[in-house]
GROMACS .gro file of C-alpha atoms in nm:
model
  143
    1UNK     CA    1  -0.512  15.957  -3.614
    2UNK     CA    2  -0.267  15.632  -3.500
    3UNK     CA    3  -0.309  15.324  -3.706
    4UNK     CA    4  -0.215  15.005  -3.510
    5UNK     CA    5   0.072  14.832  -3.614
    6UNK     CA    6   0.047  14.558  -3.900
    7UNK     CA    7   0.281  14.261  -3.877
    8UNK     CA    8   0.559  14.252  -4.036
    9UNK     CA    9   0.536  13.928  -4.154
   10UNK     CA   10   0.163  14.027  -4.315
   11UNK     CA   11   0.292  14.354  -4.433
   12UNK     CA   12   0.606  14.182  -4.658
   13UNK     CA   13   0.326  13.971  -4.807
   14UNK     CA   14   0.124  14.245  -4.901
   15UNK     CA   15   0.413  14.490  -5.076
   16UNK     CA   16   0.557  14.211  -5.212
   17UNK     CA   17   0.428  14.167  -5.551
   18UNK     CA   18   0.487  14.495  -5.706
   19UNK     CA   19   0.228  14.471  -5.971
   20UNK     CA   20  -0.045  14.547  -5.738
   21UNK     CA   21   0.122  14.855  -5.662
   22UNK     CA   22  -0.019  15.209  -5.795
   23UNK     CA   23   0.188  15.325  -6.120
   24UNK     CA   24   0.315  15.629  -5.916
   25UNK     CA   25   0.509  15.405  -5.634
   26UNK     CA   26   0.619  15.173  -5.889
   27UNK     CA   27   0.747  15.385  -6.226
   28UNK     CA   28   1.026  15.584  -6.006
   29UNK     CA   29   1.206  15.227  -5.947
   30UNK     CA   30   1.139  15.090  -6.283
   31UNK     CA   31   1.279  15.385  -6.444
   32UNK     CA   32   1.597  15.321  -6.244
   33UNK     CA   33   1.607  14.949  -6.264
   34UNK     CA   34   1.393  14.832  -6.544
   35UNK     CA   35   1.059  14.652  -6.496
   36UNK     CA   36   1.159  14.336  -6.427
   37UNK     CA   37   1.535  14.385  -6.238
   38UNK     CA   38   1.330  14.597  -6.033
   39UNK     CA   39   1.042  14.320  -5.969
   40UNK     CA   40   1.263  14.053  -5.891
   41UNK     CA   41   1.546  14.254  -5.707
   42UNK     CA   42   1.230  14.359  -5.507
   43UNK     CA   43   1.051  13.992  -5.450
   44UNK     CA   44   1.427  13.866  -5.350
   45UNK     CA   45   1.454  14.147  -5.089
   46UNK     CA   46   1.131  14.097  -4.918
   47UNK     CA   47   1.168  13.745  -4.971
   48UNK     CA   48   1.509  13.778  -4.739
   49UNK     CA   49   1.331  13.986  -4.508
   50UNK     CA   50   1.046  13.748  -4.435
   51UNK     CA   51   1.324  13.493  -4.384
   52UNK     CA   52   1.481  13.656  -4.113
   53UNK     CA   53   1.135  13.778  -3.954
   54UNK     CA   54   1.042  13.408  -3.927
   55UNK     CA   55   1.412  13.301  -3.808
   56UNK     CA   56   1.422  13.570  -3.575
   57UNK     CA   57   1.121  13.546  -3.427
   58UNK     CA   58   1.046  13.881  -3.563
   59UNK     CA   59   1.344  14.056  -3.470
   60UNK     CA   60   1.454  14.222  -3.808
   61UNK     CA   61   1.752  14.331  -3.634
   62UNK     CA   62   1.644  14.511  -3.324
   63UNK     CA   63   1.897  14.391  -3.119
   64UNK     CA   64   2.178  14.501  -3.312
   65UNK     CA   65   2.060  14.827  -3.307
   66UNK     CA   66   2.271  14.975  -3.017
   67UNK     CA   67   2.590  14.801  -3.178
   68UNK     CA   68   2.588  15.102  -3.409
   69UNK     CA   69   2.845  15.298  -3.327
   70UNK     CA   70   2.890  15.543  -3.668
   71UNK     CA   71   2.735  15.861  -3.676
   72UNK     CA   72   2.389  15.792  -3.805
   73UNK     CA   73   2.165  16.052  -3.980
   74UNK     CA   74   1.790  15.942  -4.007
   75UNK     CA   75   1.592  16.085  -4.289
   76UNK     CA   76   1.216  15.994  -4.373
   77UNK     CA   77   0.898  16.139  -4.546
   78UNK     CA   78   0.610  16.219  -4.354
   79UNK     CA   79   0.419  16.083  -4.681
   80UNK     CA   80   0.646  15.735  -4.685
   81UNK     CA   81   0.334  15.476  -4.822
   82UNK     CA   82   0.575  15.194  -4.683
   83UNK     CA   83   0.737  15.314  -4.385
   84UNK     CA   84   0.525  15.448  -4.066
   85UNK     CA   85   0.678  15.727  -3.883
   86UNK     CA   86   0.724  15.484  -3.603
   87UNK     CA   87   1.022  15.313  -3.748
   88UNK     CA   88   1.222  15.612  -3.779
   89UNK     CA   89   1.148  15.699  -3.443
   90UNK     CA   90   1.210  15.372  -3.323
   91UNK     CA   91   1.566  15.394  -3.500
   92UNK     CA   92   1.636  15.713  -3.292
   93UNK     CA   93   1.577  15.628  -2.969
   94UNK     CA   94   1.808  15.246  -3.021
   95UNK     CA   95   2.091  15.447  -3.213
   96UNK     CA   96   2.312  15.654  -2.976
   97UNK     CA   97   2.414  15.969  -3.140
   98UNK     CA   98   2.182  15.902  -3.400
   99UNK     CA   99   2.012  16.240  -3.551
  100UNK     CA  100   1.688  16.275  -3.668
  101UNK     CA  101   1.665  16.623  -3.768
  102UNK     CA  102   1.429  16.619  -4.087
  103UNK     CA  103   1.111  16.513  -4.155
  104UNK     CA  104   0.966  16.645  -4.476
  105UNK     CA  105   0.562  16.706  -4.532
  106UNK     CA  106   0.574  16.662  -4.868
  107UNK     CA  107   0.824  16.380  -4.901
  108UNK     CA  108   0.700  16.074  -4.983
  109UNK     CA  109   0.958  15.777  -5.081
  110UNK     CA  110   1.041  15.832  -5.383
  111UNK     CA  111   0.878  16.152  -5.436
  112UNK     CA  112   1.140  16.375  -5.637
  113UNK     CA  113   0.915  16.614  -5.771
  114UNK     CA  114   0.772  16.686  -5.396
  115UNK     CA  115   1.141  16.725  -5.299
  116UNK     CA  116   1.262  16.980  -5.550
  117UNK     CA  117   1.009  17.228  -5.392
  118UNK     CA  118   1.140  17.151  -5.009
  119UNK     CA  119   1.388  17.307  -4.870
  120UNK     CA  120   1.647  17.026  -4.807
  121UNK     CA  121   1.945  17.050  -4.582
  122UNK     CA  122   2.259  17.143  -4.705
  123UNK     CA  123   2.584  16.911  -4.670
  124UNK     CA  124   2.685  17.209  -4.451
  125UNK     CA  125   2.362  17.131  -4.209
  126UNK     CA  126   2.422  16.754  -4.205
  127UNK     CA  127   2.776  16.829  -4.129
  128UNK     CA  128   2.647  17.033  -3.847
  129UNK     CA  129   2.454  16.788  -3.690
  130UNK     CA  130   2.678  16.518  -3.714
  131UNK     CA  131   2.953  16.734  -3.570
  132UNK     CA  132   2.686  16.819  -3.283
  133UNK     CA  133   2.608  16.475  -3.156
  134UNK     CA  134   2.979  16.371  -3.160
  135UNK     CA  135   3.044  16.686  -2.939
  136UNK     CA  136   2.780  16.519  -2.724
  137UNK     CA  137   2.949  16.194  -2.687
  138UNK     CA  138   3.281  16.298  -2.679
  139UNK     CA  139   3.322  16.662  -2.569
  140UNK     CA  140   3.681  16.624  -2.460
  141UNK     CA  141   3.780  16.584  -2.832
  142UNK     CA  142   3.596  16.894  -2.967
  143UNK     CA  143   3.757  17.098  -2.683
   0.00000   0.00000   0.00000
């Protein structure tokens, strides 16, 4: 089932304040952070992101997206609680080169214990792909 599309400008609002978050999203980042680096690094991040949604006229960088010219590797959990699959797949299809090889089913964002159990790819396979989509750009060099 497809869930329209929230606006980004209502969706910063509502992740905002991390306190109204469920313990499980939020005790990952505090444990890295602290509880209140992580609150305000996370208010200041979504407060600069709302800033440039309302500059922009919503364009959180869109445009800039075929500038990238680095070999890009796009990762993201089928169980993200902040992220819809869209954006990743969005990301793709702007990013020449870009891979998207891996999207796990029990991966959520921050979702460590989920991850130890998948079967993640090696350095080996993300050299691999990397090495595959420069081929495609440039085949004269891999010659």
């Amino acid at each position: 089932m497809h869930t329209p599309p929230i606006d980004a400008a209502d969706f910063l609002h509502e992740v905002r304040d991390v306190n109204q978050w469920s313990e499980k999203m939020r005790a990952p980042l505090e444990a890295i952070y602290g509880k209140e680096d992580f609150k305000k690094t996370w208010e200041g991040w979504v407060d600069a992101l709302a800033k440039i949604y309302q500059e922009e006229n919503g364009d959180l960088c869109k445009t800039d997206l075929d500038k990238i010219s680095c070999r890009t590797l796009i990762i993201h959990g089928n169980k993200d609680p902040l992220v819809p699959r869209e954006h990743p797949d969005y990301l793709h299809s702007k990013i020449k080169g870009s891979q998207h090889q891996w999207l796990f089913e029990e991966l959520g964002r921050f979702g460590r214990p989920q991850a130890d159990r998948q079967q993640l790819p090696s350095k080996e396979q993300c050299r691999s792909c990397y090495t595959t989509a420069q081929e495609k750009e440039h085949p004269l060099e891999h010659q």
